[in-house]
XYZ file of N, CA, C and O in Angstrom:
744
model
N -4.520 -5.593 65.867
C -4.615 -5.267 64.675
C -5.991 -5.489 63.783
O -6.287 -6.874 63.957
N -6.261 -4.587 63.079
C -7.609 -5.245 62.226
C -6.860 -5.688 60.738
O -5.811 -5.456 60.360
N -7.710 -6.632 60.303
C -7.377 -7.300 58.989
C -7.843 -6.402 58.014
O -8.725 -5.678 57.994
N -6.932 -6.244 56.967
C -7.023 -5.710 55.578
C -7.494 -6.477 54.710
O -7.543 -7.680 54.861
N -7.975 -5.887 53.756
C -8.371 -6.418 52.650
C -7.486 -7.416 51.693
O -6.138 -7.431 52.030
N -7.725 -8.319 51.015
C -6.749 -9.336 50.156
C -6.030 -8.440 49.205
O -4.627 -8.948 49.196
N -6.564 -7.387 48.785
C -5.589 -6.651 47.991
C -4.467 -5.826 48.233
O -3.566 -5.841 47.508
N -4.704 -5.767 49.719
C -3.383 -4.840 50.607
C -2.281 -5.954 50.341
O -1.175 -5.983 50.361
N -2.810 -7.266 50.780
C -1.844 -8.470 51.234
C -0.905 -8.626 49.622
O 0.098 -9.108 49.584
N -1.705 -8.502 48.692
C -1.490 -8.904 47.230
C -0.412 -7.958 46.467
O 0.634 -8.294 46.316
N -0.663 -6.682 46.878
C 0.196 -5.785 46.608
C 1.629 -5.827 47.433
O 2.740 -5.665 46.977
N 1.364 -6.119 48.728
C 2.693 -6.248 49.607
C 3.531 -7.423 48.993
O 4.861 -7.307 48.765
N 3.022 -8.547 48.408
C 3.392 -9.643 48.142
C 4.427 -9.389 46.864
O 5.339 -9.750 46.637
N 3.651 -8.669 45.699
C 4.045 -8.155 44.664
C 5.422 -7.504 44.715
O 6.600 -7.535 44.192
N 5.309 -6.696 45.623
C 6.291 -5.763 45.862
C 7.511 -6.285 46.796
O 8.712 -6.117 46.555
N 7.496 -7.384 47.605
C 8.349 -8.100 48.307
C 9.091 -9.125 47.009
O 10.214 -9.435 47.232
N 8.403 -9.514 46.393
C 8.837 -10.439 45.011
C 9.648 -9.609 44.228
O 10.812 -10.191 43.608
N 9.571 -8.334 44.117
C 10.320 -7.571 43.423
C 11.717 -7.074 43.955
O 12.523 -6.984 43.463
N 11.791 -7.231 45.650
C 13.000 -7.147 45.953
C 13.884 -8.431 46.022
O 15.066 -8.583 46.803
N 13.328 -9.393 45.705
C 13.937 -11.087 45.854
C 14.823 -11.190 44.848
O 14.830 -12.371 44.246
N 15.400 -9.943 44.246
C 16.056 -10.207 42.987
C 17.675 -10.436 43.591
O 18.202 -9.652 44.702
N 18.692 -11.166 42.800
C 20.165 -10.845 43.281
C 20.864 -9.674 43.096
O 21.412 -9.220 44.146
N 19.971 -8.813 42.169
C 20.881 -7.511 42.225
C 20.365 -6.572 43.491
O 21.175 -6.034 43.951
N 19.153 -6.844 43.790
C 18.611 -5.905 44.896
C 19.442 -6.479 46.188
O 19.799 -5.597 46.945
N 19.493 -7.774 46.415
C 20.052 -8.425 47.337
C 21.859 -8.064 47.559
O 22.113 -7.513 48.666
N 22.234 -7.998 46.494
C 23.806 -7.205 46.186
C 23.868 -6.106 46.805
O 24.929 -5.329 47.407
N 23.158 -4.998 46.024
C 22.994 -3.655 46.747
C 22.727 -3.376 48.354
O 23.067 -2.780 48.756
N 21.707 -4.253 48.695
C 21.441 -4.282 50.223
C 22.700 -4.809 50.831
O 22.691 -3.851 51.618
N 23.338 -5.586 50.616
C 24.604 -6.090 51.464
C 25.641 -5.164 51.111
O 26.251 -4.577 52.285
N 25.878 -4.301 49.782
C 26.701 -3.357 49.714
C 26.558 -2.194 50.786
O 27.190 -1.502 51.264
N 25.241 -1.576 50.790
C 24.771 -0.599 51.560
C 24.816 -0.814 52.997
O 25.066 0.028 53.542
N 24.793 -1.742 53.600
C 24.681 -2.566 54.802
C 26.146 -2.323 55.234
O 26.579 -1.977 56.241
N 26.713 -3.045 54.425
C 28.451 -3.312 55.081
C 29.519 -1.943 54.424
O 30.464 -1.670 54.863
N 28.815 -1.181 53.469
C 29.748 -0.050 53.010
C 30.543 -0.504 52.102
O 31.251 0.363 51.473
N 30.745 -1.663 51.763
C 31.458 -2.060 50.703
C 31.198 -3.280 50.343
O 30.138 -3.986 50.493
N 31.762 -3.911 49.156
C 31.302 -5.275 48.406
C 32.372 -6.439 49.116
O 32.417 -7.618 48.455
N 32.838 -6.216 50.339
C 33.281 -7.384 51.077
C 32.375 -8.681 51.250
O 32.821 -9.711 51.232
N 31.279 -8.510 51.320
C 30.182 -9.416 51.748
C 29.740 -10.225 50.598
O 29.141 -11.266 50.399
N 30.143 -9.615 49.203
C 29.826 -10.225 47.899
C 30.903 -11.043 47.409
O 30.664 -11.881 46.386
N 32.197 -10.890 47.902
C 33.092 -11.890 47.360
C 33.229 -13.187 48.135
O 33.452 -13.161 49.209
N 32.982 -14.237 47.283
C 33.233 -15.559 48.144
C 34.540 -16.046 48.808
O 34.606 -16.484 49.945
N 35.588 -15.345 48.416
C 36.661 -15.618 49.247
C 36.661 -14.685 50.475
O 37.108 -15.356 51.501
N 36.085 -13.667 50.346
C 36.094 -12.936 51.578
C 35.199 -13.830 52.687
O 35.304 -13.637 53.582
N 34.164 -14.180 51.960
C 33.102 -14.801 52.897
C 33.627 -16.069 53.791
O 33.507 -16.425 54.868
N 34.474 -16.722 52.804
C 35.316 -17.802 53.194
C 36.287 -17.431 54.330
O 36.347 -18.358 55.238
N 36.870 -16.427 54.081
C 38.019 -16.079 55.045
C 37.123 -15.804 56.711
O 37.495 -16.164 57.659
N 36.100 -14.946 56.236
C 35.469 -14.796 57.494
C 34.814 -16.083 58.165
O 34.842 -16.273 59.506
N 34.522 -16.855 57.578
C 33.916 -18.362 58.140
C 35.166 -18.983 58.824
O 34.915 -19.402 59.927
N 36.181 -18.896 58.210
C 37.095 -19.543 58.758
C 37.551 -19.025 60.009
O 37.877 -19.642 61.404
N 37.792 -17.512 60.259
C 38.075 -16.785 61.502
C 36.889 -17.271 62.530
O 37.282 -17.528 63.754
N 35.694 -17.093 62.020
C 34.790 -17.478 63.234
C 34.696 -18.715 63.484
O 34.460 -19.295 64.850
N 34.883 -19.551 62.718
C 35.065 -21.308 62.847
C 36.220 -21.446 63.885
O 36.356 -21.834 64.890
N 37.510 -20.693 63.804
C 38.505 -20.922 64.637
C 38.228 -20.273 65.723
O 38.754 -20.572 67.045
N 37.398 -19.317 65.928
C 37.166 -18.491 67.314
C 36.070 -19.526 67.888
O 36.441 -19.625 69.176
N 35.414 -20.037 67.419
C 34.316 -21.045 68.060
C 35.017 -22.247 68.583
O 34.676 -22.716 69.636
N 35.995 -22.684 67.706
C 36.804 -23.942 68.097
C 37.711 -23.556 69.360
O 37.849 -24.212 70.452
N 38.204 -22.145 69.429
C 38.984 -21.717 70.663
C 38.013 -21.675 72.048
O 38.625 -22.131 72.755
N 36.903 -21.306 71.943
C 36.067 -21.130 72.801
C 35.537 -22.452 73.373
O 35.555 -22.889 74.618
N 35.637 -23.419 72.356
C 35.172 -24.875 72.693
C 36.361 -25.483 73.143
O 36.049 -26.231 74.405
N 37.498 -25.090 73.395
C 38.550 -25.953 74.058
C 38.604 -25.249 75.204
O 38.923 -25.671 76.245
N 38.146 -23.799 75.147
C 38.457 -23.197 76.551
C 37.504 -23.397 77.573
O 37.468 -23.431 78.669
N 36.198 -23.856 77.006
C 35.132 -24.511 77.974
C 35.093 -25.966 77.931
O 34.429 -26.698 78.083
N 36.422 -26.345 78.383
C 36.542 -27.715 78.714
C 36.141 -28.752 77.481
O 35.219 -29.712 77.680
N 36.316 -28.556 76.355
C 35.981 -29.445 75.112
C 34.395 -29.487 74.909
O 33.958 -30.262 74.691
N 33.983 -28.548 75.013
C 32.610 -28.171 74.390
C 32.248 -28.625 73.106
O 32.820 -28.236 72.253
N 31.713 -29.770 72.872
C 31.526 -30.385 71.521
C 30.617 -29.528 70.717
O 31.065 -29.460 69.234
N 29.738 -28.807 71.108
C 28.928 -27.897 70.300
C 29.588 -26.933 69.479
O 29.594 -26.762 68.186
N 30.481 -26.434 70.669
C 31.134 -25.188 69.837
C 32.531 -25.769 68.961
O 32.716 -25.125 67.796
N 32.835 -26.853 69.224
C 34.034 -27.412 68.419
C 33.507 -27.882 67.129
O 34.065 -27.629 65.935
N 32.414 -28.333 67.271
C 31.424 -28.982 66.023
C 31.207 -27.759 64.868
O 31.300 -27.984 63.696
N 30.578 -26.844 65.448
C 30.188 -25.847 64.647
C 31.445 -24.986 63.806
O 31.590 -24.738 62.875
N 32.531 -25.030 64.792
C 33.734 -24.246 64.428
C 34.438 -25.323 63.343
O 34.829 -24.815 62.274
N 34.345 -26.367 63.296
C 34.708 -27.428 62.191
C 33.771 -27.378 61.049
O 34.529 -26.991 59.917
N 32.500 -27.352 61.212
C 31.877 -26.958 60.053
C 32.264 -25.819 59.136
O 32.274 -25.579 58.232
N 32.250 -24.685 60.094
C 32.440 -23.105 59.705
C 33.913 -23.359 58.789
O 34.132 -22.647 57.801
N 34.928 -23.783 59.722
C 36.355 -23.915 58.973
C 36.141 -24.677 57.797
O 36.922 -24.246 56.567
N 35.696 -25.673 57.448
C 35.524 -26.701 56.626
C 34.779 -25.873 55.224
O 35.261 -25.734 53.980
N 33.580 -25.349 55.491
C 32.988 -24.734 54.617
C 33.821 -23.297 54.175
O 33.864 -22.970 53.055
N 34.192 -22.862 54.985
C 35.187 -21.580 54.754
C 36.149 -21.642 54.004
O 36.685 -20.840 53.081
N 36.891 -22.677 54.244
C 38.011 -23.370 53.230
C 37.728 -23.542 51.845
O 38.419 -23.159 50.806
N 36.655 -24.165 51.785
C 36.167 -24.550 50.552
C 35.318 -23.326 49.875
O 35.966 -23.078 48.638
N 34.958 -22.307 50.397
C 34.720 -21.133 49.894
C 35.884 -20.339 49.346
O 35.934 -19.667 48.334
N 36.905 -20.311 50.180
C 38.166 -19.597 50.074
C 38.937 -19.919 49.060
O 39.389 -19.171 48.134
N 39.010 -21.285 48.750
C 40.029 -21.845 47.686
C 39.271 -22.458 46.443
O 39.750 -22.409 45.562
N 38.125 -22.372 46.805
C 37.276 -23.076 45.522
C 36.940 -24.574 45.627
O 37.691 -25.359 46.139
N 35.697 -24.684 45.302
C 35.333 -26.246 45.309
C 36.273 -27.191 44.569
O 36.436 -28.354 44.937
N 36.647 -26.868 43.410
C 37.499 -27.782 42.594
C 38.637 -27.797 43.051
O 39.256 -29.026 43.147
N 39.458 -26.754 43.454
C 40.637 -26.741 44.058
C 40.740 -27.651 45.259
O 41.664 -28.337 45.671
N 39.833 -27.437 46.217
C 39.484 -28.106 47.528
C 39.521 -29.567 47.231
O 39.948 -30.461 47.515
N 38.778 -29.881 46.302
C 38.354 -31.595 45.773
C 39.516 -32.107 45.340
O 39.859 -33.353 45.401
N 40.250 -31.316 44.450
C 41.582 -31.514 43.968
C 42.484 -32.137 44.982
O 43.242 -33.386 44.736
N 42.751 -31.205 45.981
C 43.507 -31.477 47.087
C 43.044 -32.621 47.996
O 44.172 -33.695 48.183
N 41.920 -32.714 48.448
C 41.576 -33.532 49.406
C 41.103 -35.019 48.850
O 41.453 -36.126 49.324
N 41.075 -35.027 47.730
C 40.620 -36.247 46.951
C 41.666 -37.094 46.325
O 41.489 -38.057 45.395
N 42.944 -36.591 46.255
C 43.911 -37.329 45.448
C 44.142 -38.619 46.299
O 43.887 -38.676 47.411
N 44.714 -39.684 45.463
C 44.998 -40.831 46.077
C 45.887 -40.873 47.264
O 45.602 -41.627 48.159
N 47.020 -40.350 47.389
C 48.046 -40.079 48.414
C 47.357 -39.687 49.612
O 48.016 -39.422 50.625
N 46.325 -38.561 49.580
C 45.766 -38.101 50.659
C 44.335 -38.326 50.972
O 43.856 -37.941 52.070
N 44.121 -39.497 50.376
C 42.695 -40.124 50.479
C 42.773 -40.683 52.107
O 41.757 -40.577 52.760
N 43.768 -41.064 52.762
C 43.754 -41.555 54.205
C 43.510 -40.464 54.988
O 43.089 -40.434 56.150
N 44.593 -39.361 54.767
C 44.165 -38.267 55.651
C 42.949 -37.722 55.704
O 42.359 -37.280 56.607
N 42.366 -37.572 54.366
C 40.981 -36.649 54.145
C 39.941 -37.672 55.239
O 39.327 -37.205 55.820
N 40.236 -39.168 54.871
C 39.181 -39.925 55.582
C 39.139 -39.901 57.045
O 38.163 -39.571 57.867
N 40.444 -39.986 57.566
C 40.680 -39.658 59.131
C 40.137 -38.500 59.796
O 39.528 -38.439 60.669
N 40.513 -37.389 58.804
C 40.025 -36.044 59.394
C 38.495 -36.120 59.405
O 37.926 -35.545 60.379
N 37.591 -36.380 58.197
C 36.247 -36.518 58.342
C 35.701 -37.578 59.358
O 34.612 -37.191 60.054
N 36.298 -38.516 59.577
C 35.944 -39.408 60.902
C 35.997 -38.840 62.108
O 35.342 -38.696 63.183
N 37.202 -37.858 62.148
C 37.409 -36.998 63.627
C 36.294 -35.928 63.716
O 35.588 -35.612 64.733
N 35.684 -35.206 62.518
C 34.743 -34.361 62.386
C 33.512 -34.902 62.839
O 32.653 -34.474 63.762
N 33.265 -36.123 62.466
C 31.898 -37.076 62.575
C 31.851 -37.449 64.094
O 30.709 -37.377 64.738
N 33.184 -37.710 64.900
C 33.209 -38.123 66.237
C 32.778 -36.939 67.193
O 32.267 -36.681 68.022
N 33.506 -35.565 66.563
C 33.052 -34.461 67.387
C 31.563 -33.986 67.292
O 31.092 -33.913 68.470
N 30.856 -34.163 66.268
C 29.422 -33.988 65.785
C 28.593 -34.941 66.649
O 27.407 -34.623 67.130
N 29.215 -36.035 66.791
C 28.407 -37.337 67.560
C 28.392 -36.874 69.281
O 27.903 -37.882 69.731
N 29.259 -36.185 69.485
C 29.516 -35.758 71.051
C 30.806 -36.190 71.593
O 30.923 -36.137 72.788
N 31.493 -36.898 71.114
C 32.819 -37.110 71.483
C 33.951 -36.320 71.019
O 34.888 -36.634 70.266
N 33.805 -35.295 71.817
C 34.689 -34.145 71.423
C 36.293 -34.574 71.744
O 37.081 -34.236 70.663
N 36.592 -34.880 72.766
C 38.091 -35.431 72.814
C 38.684 -36.092 71.980
O 39.545 -36.144 71.466
N 38.061 -37.299 71.939
C 38.680 -38.500 70.774
C 38.448 -37.962 69.302
O 39.534 -38.077 68.541
N 37.237 -37.101 69.047
C 37.343 -36.525 67.662
C 38.498 -35.428 67.421
O 38.910 -35.514 66.447
N 38.713 -34.816 68.413
C 39.827 -33.801 68.076
C 40.925 -34.449 67.956
O 42.109 -34.017 67.142
N 41.426 -35.478 68.387
C 42.675 -36.224 68.339
C 42.781 -36.855 67.061
O 43.696 -36.816 66.241
N 41.482 -37.379 66.719
C 41.424 -38.137 65.328
C 41.661 -37.116 64.335
O 42.153 -37.049 63.128
N 41.134 -36.108 64.339
C 41.162 -34.688 63.316
C 42.703 -34.282 63.515
O 43.183 -33.942 62.401
N 43.255 -34.154 64.566
C 44.820 -33.678 64.543
C 45.455 -34.745 63.738
O 46.269 -34.428 62.941
N 45.147 -36.074 63.948
C 46.245 -37.043 63.227
C 45.694 -36.981 61.548
O 46.555 -37.134 60.891
N 44.359 -36.705 61.439
C 44.232 -36.614 59.837
C 44.815 -35.443 59.332
O 45.189 -35.378 58.195
N 44.706 -34.204 60.059
C 45.758 -32.855 59.745
C 46.936 -33.106 59.368
O 47.633 -32.695 58.406
N 47.708 -34.015 60.529
C 48.955 -34.385 60.081
C 49.075 -35.199 59.063
O 50.177 -35.063 58.129
N 48.336 -36.204 58.734
C 48.450 -36.672 57.747
C 48.429 -36.012 56.206
O 48.848 -36.414 54.948
N 47.378 -35.010 56.082
C 47.214 -34.485 54.925
C 48.303 -33.154 54.858
O 48.768 -33.055 53.657
N 48.885 -32.801 55.694
C 49.833 -31.634 55.691
C 51.252 -31.968 56.203
O 51.826 -31.296 56.330
N 51.628 -33.298 56.414
C 52.765 -33.776 57.003
C 53.934 -33.327 55.861
O 55.173 -32.765 56.431
N 53.796 -33.143 54.634
C 54.881 -32.984 53.829
C 55.295 -31.543 53.647
O 56.197 -31.098 52.977
N 54.093 -30.661 54.186
C 54.413 -29.309 54.197
C 55.128 -28.863 55.329
O 55.757 -27.884 55.243
N 55.415 -29.575 56.459
C 55.954 -29.014 57.728
C 57.494 -28.970 57.643
O 57.937 -27.673 57.895
N 58.180 -29.763 56.866
C 59.634 -29.457 56.648
C 59.810 -28.057 55.894
O 60.892 -27.300 56.129
N 58.963 -27.702 54.946
C 59.346 -26.600 54.283
C 58.818 -25.443 54.892
O 59.553 -24.434 54.809
N 57.656 -25.586 55.820
C 57.429 -24.540 56.833
C 58.626 -24.224 57.843
O 58.990 -23.061 57.999
N 59.247 -25.259 58.160
C 60.212 -24.919 59.268
C 61.593 -24.410 58.419
O 62.187 -23.528 59.157
N 61.833 -24.792 57.101
C 62.927 -24.172 56.451
C 62.558 -22.509 56.201
O 63.302 -21.815 56.382
N 61.373 -22.339 55.857
C 60.836 -21.050 55.908
C 60.942 -20.179 57.171
O 61.480 -19.080 57.075
N 60.528 -20.740 58.179
C 60.611 -20.066 59.604
C 62.002 -19.767 59.717
O 62.426 -18.530 60.309
N 62.826 -20.906 59.591
C 64.501 -20.489 60.108
C 64.926 -19.209 58.979
O 65.779 -18.542 59.357
N 64.426 -19.041 57.652
C 64.853 -18.081 56.888
C 64.252 -16.677 57.157
O 64.909 -15.726 56.518
N 63.273 -16.577 57.918
C 62.653 -15.211 58.187
C 63.481 -14.413 59.074
O 63.703 -14.640 59.989
N 64.015 -12.952 58.480
C 64.824 -12.115 59.279
C 64.515 -12.189 60.864
O 65.448 -12.140 61.595
N 63.223 -11.865 61.144
C 63.319 -11.550 62.864
C 62.917 -12.386 63.586
O 63.308 -12.533 64.624
N 62.357 -13.893 62.762
C 61.974 -14.792 63.572
C 63.109 -15.916 63.347
O 63.308 -16.773 64.653
N 63.572 -16.030 62.464
C 64.821 -17.220 62.152
C 65.638 -17.254 63.251
O 66.023 -18.406 63.706
N 66.417 -16.258 63.819
C 67.406 -16.391 64.556
C 67.182 -16.770 66.056
O 67.402 -17.309 66.736
N 65.686 -16.329 66.091
C 65.025 -16.750 67.490
C 64.442 -18.120 67.475
O 64.948 -18.992 68.519
N 63.849 -18.456 66.479
C 63.284 -19.875 66.559
C 64.136 -20.940 66.013
O 63.712 -22.311 66.093
N 65.005 -20.509 65.370
C 66.022 -21.514 64.590
C 66.601 -22.445 65.488
O 66.690 -23.588 65.231
N 67.249 -22.236 66.614
C 67.813 -23.021 67.489
C 66.804 -24.066 68.198
O 66.935 -25.028 68.517
N 65.488 -23.467 68.447
C 64.340 -24.315 69.099
C 64.035 -25.212 68.153
O 63.932 -26.495 68.373
N 63.858 -24.740 66.639
C 63.508 -25.977 65.545
C 64.846 -26.851 65.261
O 64.400 -27.979 64.694
N 65.931 -26.582 65.697
C 66.926 -27.478 65.767
C 67.325 -28.279 66.745
O 68.069 -28.901 66.555
N 66.501 -28.460 67.880
C 66.592 -29.066 69.022
C 66.283 -30.780 68.555
O 65.711 -31.165 67.716
N 67.122 -31.400 69.248
C 66.779 -32.952 69.060
C 65.651 -33.383 69.177
O 65.088 -34.058 68.322
N 64.585 -32.610 70.204
C 63.378 -33.282 70.352
C 62.443 -32.963 69.409
O 61.282 -33.715 69.216
N 62.554 -31.712 68.802
C 61.977 -31.119 67.431
C 62.156 -32.112 66.657
O 61.309 -32.540 65.460
N 63.532 -32.211 66.157
C 63.863 -33.039 64.920
C 63.336 -34.575 65.114
O 62.931 -35.181 64.253
N 62.993 -35.075 66.559
C 62.510 -36.385 66.710
C 61.061 -36.482 66.184
O 60.687 -37.252 65.683
N 60.715 -35.128 66.561
C 59.093 -35.049 66.723
C 58.809 -35.132 65.168
O 57.851 -35.712 64.433
N 59.642 -34.459 64.371
C 59.488 -34.136 63.132
C 59.540 -35.574 62.157
O 58.926 -36.114 61.460
N 60.560 -36.336 62.642
C 60.992 -37.724 62.113
C 59.639 -38.589 62.446
O 59.224 -39.507 61.670
N 59.413 -38.614 63.673
C 58.009 -39.638 63.885
C 56.874 -39.078 63.219
O 55.966 -39.771 62.954
N 56.817 -37.673 62.626
C 55.434 -37.281 62.028
C 55.523 -37.759 60.866
O 54.643 -38.466 60.189
N 56.839 -37.822 60.050
C 57.004 -38.306 58.833
C 56.874 -39.854 58.895
O 56.076 -40.340 57.772
N 57.301 -40.670 59.925
C 57.127 -42.050 59.617
C 55.617 -42.465 59.995
O 55.156 -43.471 59.195
N 55.062 -41.662 61.008
C 53.253 -41.927 60.988
C 52.590 -41.791 59.943
O 51.426 -42.366 59.766
N 52.963 -40.774 59.346
C 52.013 -40.273 58.342
C 52.394 -40.950 56.922
O 51.610 -40.448 55.905
N 53.395 -41.477 56.822
C 53.838 -42.317 55.253
C 54.457 -41.323 54.555
O 54.722 -41.778 53.447
N 54.886 -40.112 54.910
C 55.833 -39.161 54.087
C 57.231 -39.563 54.429
O 57.668 -39.730 55.574
N 57.811 -39.564 53.212
C 59.338 -39.642 53.320
C 60.156 -38.504 53.781
O 59.657 -37.224 53.337
N 61.052 -38.088 54.726
C 61.617 -37.221 54.864
C 62.743 -36.589 53.856
O 63.365 -35.598 54.012
N 62.857 -37.360 52.675
C 63.517 -36.789 51.411
C 63.004 -35.665 50.951
O 63.581 -34.924 49.833
N 61.481 -35.515 51.382
C 61.183 -34.110 50.612
C 61.471 -32.968 51.248
O 60.974 -31.923 51.159
N 62.345 -32.835 52.575
C 62.779 -31.695 52.959
C 63.705 -31.010 52.198
O 64.376 -31.596 51.428
N 63.149 -29.609 52.196
C 63.959 -28.704 51.138
C 65.425 -28.575 51.734
O 65.591 -28.467 53.086
N 66.433 -28.757 50.970
C 68.003 -28.422 51.582
C 68.002 -26.774 51.246
O 67.574 -26.068 50.635
N 69.066 -26.283 52.189
C 69.341 -24.922 52.199
C 70.673 -25.031 51.379
O 71.440 -25.622 51.380
N 70.306 -23.487 50.752
C 71.502 -23.121 49.790
C 72.708 -22.879 50.576
O 72.601 -21.964 51.853
N 73.779 -23.098 49.970
C 74.936 -22.556 50.796
C 75.374 -21.329 50.976
O 74.886 -20.650 49.761
N 76.070 -20.455 52.062
C 75.999 -19.159 52.223
C 76.995 -18.673 51.030
O 77.660 -19.097 50.476
């Protein structure tokens, strides 16, 4: 390739700077994707969560591949923050009653990123149970009431082993089982 004069490069640089505006970037993304899906932070967050879950799943399938699981963790965390918004995520994660669960989960993420995938995933799981244990009884109640699923999964969820597991989760996470929603009489 022959060298061009400095004036040609200056012209190229000024035209490249003209394209480096947010409006141009938004129109390029819209024209590439055919819609404005990639310009909405909630949609980007949802895609990041899905990508992170896929990477984590591949990491589990490849016998606890720490790199894939760690990358999946980061994508899920960043995607969740983008999906719900940084203020709402901070309000949820940094409440005083959720501080232990948040800390345990973040320690698990750090363990995965440091190469201890098996231990890190177990610590993450315990942190997630600490964060979301009070939602489990409500989720079980909702599942029992779903028309197509409730009659099938209701007897399974009422099994003694499931009830013992639920009691153990609420015991180890420090949540009281009194937060279980009561069913309305028929």
